[in-house]
Amino acid sequence: MNTSVIYALAAAALFGASTPLAKVLGAEVPPVLLAGLLYLGSGVGLVLVRCLRDRGWKSSGLPAGEWPWLVGAILFGGVLGPVALMFGLTRTSGATASLMLNLEPVLTALLAWVVFKENADRRIVLGMLAIIAGGLVLSWPTGHTPDVSQSWLGPIAVAFACLCWAMDNNLTRKVSASDSLYIAGSKGLFAGLVNCTVAFTLGAQWVPVQVLTPTLLIGFLGYGVSLVLFVLALRGLGAARTGAYFSTAPFLGAAISILVLGESVSLLFWLAAAFMLFGVWLHLTESHAHQHQHQPLEHTHRHTHDEHHQHEHDGDEPAGIAHSHTHQHAPIQHSHPHFPDIHHRHTH
């Protein structure tokens, strides 16, 4: 299995697990503040990990041309998206909002294919639709849910939040070759500060330490480490495929709820599982190959010397050992199976 696929599924598993784990805490934290604390745990934890890794604070190393993409990703994913969702949740039912959140992978894929020109064949489109169908089945209301909708503004706000996160996913793809800890940590800090500010503005009170500590830890794992893995998956798969794999998060979260919390299994759960497994299988068995041209490129990321990395070194790094430095790619034309990764962002 491709390493990037493992990253994407692991990211989905960690994010999906964060909901039942938060439920285990039994903490009565307002939703907006809870989101802020989870994001804050993500950002603070990743910044500390990065400082430990680099033995102190180190500059981002982000090329000047990539800063607009990162700022845009933080703006859409860490500021506009969460605020729009919280606004929408006050004006629509939970069932409606849950169903509408399935728009995110659809919009991510559409933006990736239409705006950012990622390739998509019938197999990938069908696989994505199967995974989304599983999400719809899993979130479909099984009983009477009171309609708390006050106007069309609620659903529109939730849809806008999904569009913001779809933009976030595609913009993050643009910087995915850079330091994933810095990217994920920055997004976590901004999203955490924004959500906490909104929560306190709405009258939320600070939570006790015995609730705060595990909440931050769940945020670090379920939002922080998950986002690092998501960025690594974007590096190797592109936005549309990564978004599709990540859409399995609700199913994985439900599975953990069944195993950890002993919740009952419904027929809808198994139907959703069948849809999602079919979609993942379609993606795993994809084979995309054609003659393609690589344009000159200079960037920095962890790599070994393969057919795409045939450059000289100033240092003494062995060719078979993974290492990271700024390197150039000469133009090359060849054919081999590939994904829309950081080296294959060509048109079709």
Short mmCIF file of C-alpha atoms in Angstrom, two decimals:
data_model
loop_
_atom_site.label_atom_id
_atom_site.label_comp_id
_atom_site.label_asym_id
_atom_site.label_seq_id
_atom_site.Cartn_x
_atom_site.Cartn_y
_atom_site.Cartn_z
CA MET A 1 0.00 0.00 0.00
CA ASN A 2 1.26 3.50 -0.85
CA THR A 3 2.70 5.25 2.23
CA SER A 4 0.63 8.37 1.53
CA VAL A 5 -2.56 6.28 1.63
CA ILE A 6 -1.54 5.04 5.09
CA TYR A 7 -0.99 8.65 6.17
CA ALA A 8 -4.47 9.64 4.92
CA LEU A 9 -6.25 6.73 6.61
CA ALA A 10 -4.28 7.23 9.84
CA ALA A 11 -5.23 10.93 9.80
CA ALA A 12 -8.89 9.96 9.37
CA ALA A 13 -8.64 7.40 12.19
CA LEU A 14 -7.13 9.89 14.65
CA PHE A 15 -9.64 12.60 13.75
CA GLY A 16 -12.54 10.14 13.87
CA ALA A 17 -11.39 8.89 17.26
CA SER A 18 -11.34 12.39 18.75
CA THR A 19 -15.15 12.56 18.98
CA PRO A 20 -15.76 9.35 20.99
CA LEU A 21 -12.69 10.04 23.12
CA ALA A 22 -14.03 13.49 23.98
CA LYS A 23 -17.34 11.80 24.82
CA VAL A 24 -15.55 9.45 27.22
CA LEU A 25 -14.36 12.48 29.19
CA GLY A 26 -17.95 13.40 29.87
CA ALA A 27 -16.92 17.05 29.89
CA GLU A 28 -19.69 19.59 29.59
CA VAL A 29 -17.82 22.13 27.50
CA PRO A 30 -19.67 24.52 25.15
CA PRO A 31 -19.18 23.34 21.53
CA VAL A 32 -17.37 26.48 20.34
CA LEU A 33 -14.97 26.45 23.30
CA LEU A 34 -14.41 22.71 22.89
CA ALA A 35 -13.46 23.24 19.24
CA GLY A 36 -11.11 26.06 20.28
CA LEU A 37 -9.41 23.96 22.95
CA LEU A 38 -8.99 21.01 20.60
CA TYR A 39 -7.39 23.24 17.97
CA LEU A 40 -5.29 24.97 20.65
CA GLY A 41 -4.03 21.61 21.92
CA SER A 42 -3.10 20.81 18.35
CA GLY A 43 -1.20 24.04 17.74
CA VAL A 44 0.64 24.25 21.05
CA GLY A 45 1.55 20.55 21.01
CA LEU A 46 2.95 20.66 17.47
CA VAL A 47 4.96 23.82 18.16
CA LEU A 48 6.54 22.11 21.19
CA VAL A 49 7.29 18.95 19.19
CA ARG A 50 8.89 21.03 16.45
CA CYS A 51 11.05 22.91 18.96
CA LEU A 52 12.18 19.60 20.47
CA ARG A 53 12.93 18.17 17.04
CA ASP A 54 14.96 21.20 15.97
CA ARG A 55 16.45 21.81 19.46
CA GLY A 56 14.95 25.27 19.61
CA TRP A 57 12.90 27.56 17.42
CA LYS A 58 13.75 27.41 13.74
CA SER A 59 12.41 29.51 10.87
CA SER A 60 9.70 27.96 8.76
CA GLY A 61 11.89 27.51 5.69
CA LEU A 62 8.79 28.22 3.62
CA PRO A 63 9.69 29.72 0.22
CA ALA A 64 8.47 33.29 -0.27
CA GLY A 65 6.12 32.22 -3.04
CA GLU A 66 4.30 29.74 -0.76
CA TRP A 67 3.38 32.15 2.04
CA PRO A 68 0.19 33.40 0.30
CA TRP A 69 -1.01 29.78 0.04
CA LEU A 70 -0.40 29.12 3.75
CA VAL A 71 -2.00 32.40 4.84
CA GLY A 72 -5.00 31.62 2.65
CA ALA A 73 -5.27 28.11 4.10
CA ILE A 74 -5.18 29.49 7.66
CA LEU A 75 -7.74 32.18 6.81
CA PHE A 76 -10.21 29.76 5.22
CA GLY A 77 -9.63 26.71 7.43
CA GLY A 78 -8.78 28.26 10.77
CA VAL A 79 -10.87 31.44 10.80
CA LEU A 80 -13.76 31.57 8.31
CA GLY A 81 -14.64 27.85 8.36
CA PRO A 82 -15.05 27.35 12.13
CA VAL A 83 -16.89 30.66 12.61
CA ALA A 84 -19.27 29.92 9.71
CA LEU A 85 -20.00 26.45 11.10
CA MET A 86 -20.74 27.75 14.60
CA PHE A 87 -23.04 30.41 13.13
CA GLY A 88 -24.80 27.76 11.03
CA LEU A 89 -25.26 25.36 13.95
CA THR A 90 -27.28 27.99 15.81
CA ARG A 91 -29.70 28.23 12.89
CA THR A 92 -30.18 24.67 11.69
CA SER A 93 -30.73 21.22 13.15
CA GLY A 94 -27.86 18.93 14.05
CA ALA A 95 -29.08 16.29 11.60
CA THR A 96 -29.17 18.78 8.73
CA ALA A 97 -25.71 20.09 9.62
CA SER A 98 -24.27 16.56 9.82
CA LEU A 99 -25.57 15.71 6.37
CA MET A 100 -24.34 18.98 4.90
CA LEU A 101 -20.82 18.45 6.26
CA ASN A 102 -20.50 15.70 3.64
CA LEU A 103 -20.20 18.56 1.16
CA GLU A 104 -16.58 19.12 2.21
CA PRO A 105 -15.00 16.18 0.32
CA VAL A 106 -17.23 16.89 -2.69
CA LEU A 107 -16.18 20.53 -2.82
CA THR A 108 -12.54 19.60 -2.13
CA ALA A 109 -12.56 17.25 -5.12
CA LEU A 110 -14.42 19.68 -7.38
CA LEU A 111 -11.98 22.50 -6.60
CA ALA A 112 -9.04 20.14 -7.06
CA TRP A 113 -10.29 18.94 -10.45
CA VAL A 114 -11.79 22.15 -11.86
CA VAL A 115 -9.66 24.94 -10.36
CA PHE A 116 -6.35 23.27 -9.46
CA LYS A 117 -6.40 20.83 -12.42
CA GLU A 118 -5.78 17.53 -10.60
CA ASN A 119 -6.46 14.50 -12.76
CA ALA A 120 -9.55 12.37 -12.12
CA ASP A 121 -10.70 9.25 -13.94
CA ARG A 122 -14.00 7.38 -13.58
CA ARG A 123 -12.60 4.99 -10.99
CA ILE A 124 -11.54 7.81 -8.66
CA VAL A 125 -14.83 9.69 -9.09
CA LEU A 126 -16.84 6.53 -8.40
CA GLY A 127 -14.71 5.73 -5.35
CA MET A 128 -15.21 9.22 -3.95
CA LEU A 129 -18.97 9.03 -4.51
CA ALA A 130 -19.09 5.64 -2.73
CA ILE A 131 -17.23 7.02 0.29
CA ILE A 132 -19.50 10.08 0.41
CA ALA A 133 -22.56 7.81 0.14
CA GLY A 134 -21.27 5.92 3.17
CA GLY A 135 -20.94 9.19 5.07
CA LEU A 136 -24.49 10.15 4.16
CA VAL A 137 -25.83 6.78 5.32
CA LEU A 138 -23.87 7.00 8.58
CA SER A 139 -25.15 10.48 9.40
CA TRP A 140 -28.74 9.92 8.26
CA PRO A 141 -31.20 10.59 11.12
CA THR A 142 -32.84 7.39 12.40
CA GLY A 143 -35.61 9.01 14.39
CA HIS A 144 -37.59 12.21 14.66
CA THR A 145 -35.33 15.20 15.02
CA PRO A 146 -36.90 18.51 16.01
CA ASP A 147 -36.51 21.14 13.36
CA VAL A 148 -34.68 24.06 14.92
CA SER A 149 -34.07 25.77 11.61
CA GLN A 150 -34.88 29.44 11.74
CA SER A 151 -34.09 30.38 8.14
CA TRP A 152 -32.08 29.41 5.11
CA LEU A 153 -29.07 31.18 6.65
CA GLY A 154 -28.14 28.13 8.74
CA PRO A 155 -27.69 25.63 5.90
CA ILE A 156 -26.02 28.29 3.76
CA ALA A 157 -23.53 29.01 6.57
CA VAL A 158 -22.72 25.28 6.99
CA ALA A 159 -22.26 24.95 3.22
CA PHE A 160 -19.96 27.99 3.26
CA ALA A 161 -17.94 26.38 6.07
CA CYS A 162 -17.52 23.27 3.90
CA LEU A 163 -16.38 25.46 1.00
CA CYS A 164 -13.85 27.16 3.31
CA TRP A 165 -12.38 23.81 4.39
CA ALA A 166 -12.31 22.64 0.78
CA MET A 167 -10.31 25.76 -0.09
CA ASP A 168 -8.10 25.07 2.94
CA ASN A 169 -7.38 21.53 1.72
CA ASN A 170 -6.45 22.65 -1.77
CA LEU A 171 -4.34 25.60 -0.62
CA THR A 172 -2.53 23.41 1.91
CA ARG A 173 -1.68 21.05 -0.95
CA LYS A 174 0.29 23.95 -2.46
CA VAL A 175 2.62 24.06 0.57
CA SER A 176 2.60 20.34 1.43
CA ALA A 177 6.25 19.89 0.42
CA SER A 178 7.30 22.19 3.27
CA ASP A 179 7.61 21.40 6.98
CA SER A 180 4.37 19.62 7.92
CA LEU A 181 4.83 20.38 11.64
CA TYR A 182 5.07 24.11 10.95
CA ILE A 183 2.06 24.09 8.62
CA ALA A 184 -0.16 22.07 10.97
CA GLY A 185 1.03 23.91 14.08
CA SER A 186 0.32 27.33 12.56
CA LYS A 187 -3.18 26.31 11.48
CA GLY A 188 -3.92 24.80 14.90
CA LEU A 189 -2.82 27.90 16.81
CA PHE A 190 -4.84 30.30 14.67
CA ALA A 191 -7.95 28.12 14.65
CA GLY A 192 -7.68 27.61 18.42
CA LEU A 193 -7.32 31.30 19.19
CA VAL A 194 -10.21 32.22 16.87
CA ASN A 195 -12.61 29.62 18.28
CA CYS A 196 -11.70 30.38 21.90
CA THR A 197 -12.18 34.10 21.27
CA VAL A 198 -15.59 33.47 19.72
CA ALA A 199 -16.55 31.19 22.63
CA PHE A 200 -15.62 33.71 25.32
CA THR A 201 -17.38 36.45 23.35
CA LEU A 202 -20.52 34.28 23.50
CA GLY A 203 -20.18 34.01 27.28
CA ALA A 204 -18.33 30.72 27.77
CA GLN A 205 -16.46 30.16 31.04
CA TRP A 206 -12.99 28.66 31.35
CA VAL A 207 -12.91 24.93 32.12
CA PRO A 208 -11.22 23.28 35.15
CA VAL A 209 -7.73 21.78 34.79
CA GLN A 210 -8.98 18.18 35.11
CA VAL A 211 -11.06 18.75 31.97
CA LEU A 212 -8.63 21.07 30.17
CA THR A 213 -5.65 18.68 30.20
CA PRO A 214 -7.27 15.66 28.49
CA THR A 215 -9.09 17.97 26.07
CA LEU A 216 -5.80 19.52 24.93
CA LEU A 217 -4.25 16.05 24.65
CA ILE A 218 -7.12 14.80 22.47
CA GLY A 219 -6.73 17.94 20.36
CA PHE A 220 -3.01 17.29 19.95
CA LEU A 221 -3.61 13.73 18.72
CA GLY A 222 -6.96 14.01 16.96
CA TYR A 223 -6.40 17.41 15.36
CA GLY A 224 -2.63 18.03 15.48
CA VAL A 225 -0.99 14.71 14.65
CA SER A 226 -3.94 14.00 12.34
CA LEU A 227 -3.29 17.23 10.44
CA VAL A 228 0.43 16.49 10.11
CA LEU A 229 -0.45 13.12 8.56
CA PHE A 230 -3.04 14.85 6.35
CA VAL A 231 -0.38 17.25 5.02
CA LEU A 232 1.98 14.32 4.34
CA ALA A 233 -0.85 12.58 2.48
CA LEU A 234 -1.52 15.73 0.42
CA ARG A 235 2.16 15.67 -0.55
CA GLY A 236 1.80 12.23 -2.09
CA LEU A 237 -1.84 11.99 -3.22
CA GLY A 238 -3.17 15.45 -3.99
CA ALA A 239 -6.23 17.12 -2.47
CA ALA A 240 -9.07 15.11 -4.04
CA ARG A 241 -7.77 11.65 -3.14
CA THR A 242 -6.63 12.68 0.34
CA GLY A 243 -10.03 14.27 0.98
CA ALA A 244 -11.77 11.08 -0.11
CA TYR A 245 -9.73 8.88 2.22
CA PHE A 246 -10.21 11.38 5.05
CA SER A 247 -13.98 11.16 4.53
CA THR A 248 -13.84 7.76 6.23
CA ALA A 249 -13.27 9.57 9.56
CA PRO A 250 -16.99 9.41 10.65
CA PHE A 251 -17.05 5.66 10.00
CA LEU A 252 -13.79 5.11 11.89
CA GLY A 253 -15.10 7.26 14.74
CA ALA A 254 -18.31 5.23 14.86
CA ALA A 255 -16.30 1.99 14.84
CA ILE A 256 -14.25 3.22 17.81
CA SER A 257 -17.46 4.18 19.62
CA ILE A 258 -18.69 0.61 19.14
CA LEU A 259 -15.44 -0.95 20.35
CA VAL A 260 -14.64 1.48 23.20
CA LEU A 261 -18.06 2.64 24.36
CA GLY A 262 -19.96 -0.56 23.58
CA GLU A 263 -22.55 1.24 21.48
CA SER A 264 -24.96 -0.90 19.47
CA VAL A 265 -24.43 -1.58 15.77
CA SER A 266 -27.23 -0.67 13.38
CA LEU A 267 -27.89 -1.85 9.85
CA LEU A 268 -27.02 1.65 8.62
CA PHE A 269 -23.52 1.26 10.09
CA TRP A 270 -22.83 -1.88 8.07
CA LEU A 271 -24.33 -0.33 4.93
CA ALA A 272 -22.07 2.72 5.39
CA ALA A 273 -19.10 0.41 5.96
CA ALA A 274 -19.82 -1.41 2.69
CA PHE A 275 -19.99 1.85 0.71
CA MET A 276 -16.79 3.21 2.26
CA LEU A 277 -14.80 -0.01 1.90
CA PHE A 278 -15.85 -0.23 -1.74
CA GLY A 279 -14.75 3.37 -2.33
CA VAL A 280 -11.40 2.85 -0.58
CA TRP A 281 -10.85 -0.34 -2.60
CA LEU A 282 -11.45 1.54 -5.85
CA HIS A 283 -8.86 4.13 -4.85
CA LEU A 284 -6.31 1.58 -3.62
CA THR A 285 -6.47 -0.33 -6.89
CA GLU A 286 -6.08 2.78 -9.06
CA SER A 287 -3.34 2.70 -11.69
CA HIS A 288 -2.72 5.98 -13.50
CA ALA A 289 0.13 6.02 -16.03
CA HIS A 290 0.89 7.99 -19.18
CA GLN A 291 3.70 9.84 -20.90
CA HIS A 292 4.21 13.11 -19.05
CA GLN A 293 6.64 16.01 -18.98
CA HIS A 294 8.29 17.31 -15.79
CA GLN A 295 9.02 21.02 -15.85
CA PRO A 296 12.06 22.53 -14.04
CA LEU A 297 11.32 22.72 -10.31
CA GLU A 298 13.15 23.77 -7.15
CA HIS A 299 11.82 22.90 -3.68
CA THR A 300 12.69 21.33 -0.32
CA HIS A 301 11.34 18.09 1.12
CA ARG A 302 12.49 14.76 2.52
CA HIS A 303 13.51 12.38 -0.29
CA THR A 304 15.80 9.59 -1.45
CA HIS A 305 17.55 9.38 -4.80
CA ASP A 306 15.05 7.86 -7.21
CA GLU A 307 14.13 8.51 -10.83
CA HIS A 308 12.88 11.99 -9.88
CA HIS A 309 15.87 12.90 -7.69
CA GLN A 310 19.10 12.65 -9.66
CA HIS A 311 21.09 15.59 -8.30
CA GLU A 312 24.50 16.19 -6.79
CA HIS A 313 25.17 17.04 -3.14
CA ASP A 314 27.44 19.48 -1.42
CA GLY A 315 27.40 17.17 1.60
CA ASP A 316 27.98 13.45 2.00
CA GLU A 317 24.41 12.12 2.21
CA PRO A 318 24.26 8.51 0.94
CA ALA A 319 21.93 8.10 -2.01
CA GLY A 320 19.76 5.49 -0.28
CA ILE A 321 19.21 7.47 2.94
CA ALA A 322 16.23 9.83 3.25
CA HIS A 323 17.36 13.43 3.70
CA SER A 324 16.04 16.95 3.17
CA HIS A 325 17.55 19.95 1.40
CA THR A 326 16.74 22.42 -1.35
CA HIS A 327 17.19 20.71 -4.70
CA GLN A 328 16.41 21.25 -8.36
CA HIS A 329 14.60 19.01 -10.81
CA ALA A 330 15.74 19.07 -14.41
CA PRO A 331 13.16 18.66 -17.19
CA ILE A 332 12.39 15.02 -17.90
CA GLN A 333 9.81 13.13 -19.93
CA HIS A 334 8.83 9.55 -19.09
CA SER A 335 5.92 7.24 -18.30
CA HIS A 336 5.15 5.39 -15.07
CA PRO A 337 2.22 4.94 -12.61
CA HIS A 338 1.85 8.04 -10.44
CA PHE A 339 -0.45 10.14 -8.27
CA PRO A 340 -0.93 13.93 -8.46
CA ASP A 341 1.85 14.32 -5.87
CA ILE A 342 4.31 17.20 -5.48
CA HIS A 343 6.22 15.99 -8.56
CA HIS A 344 3.23 15.27 -10.79
CA ARG A 345 1.06 18.39 -10.96
CA HIS A 346 0.77 18.43 -14.72
CA THR A 347 -2.30 18.89 -16.86
CA HIS A 348 -3.99 16.02 -18.71
#
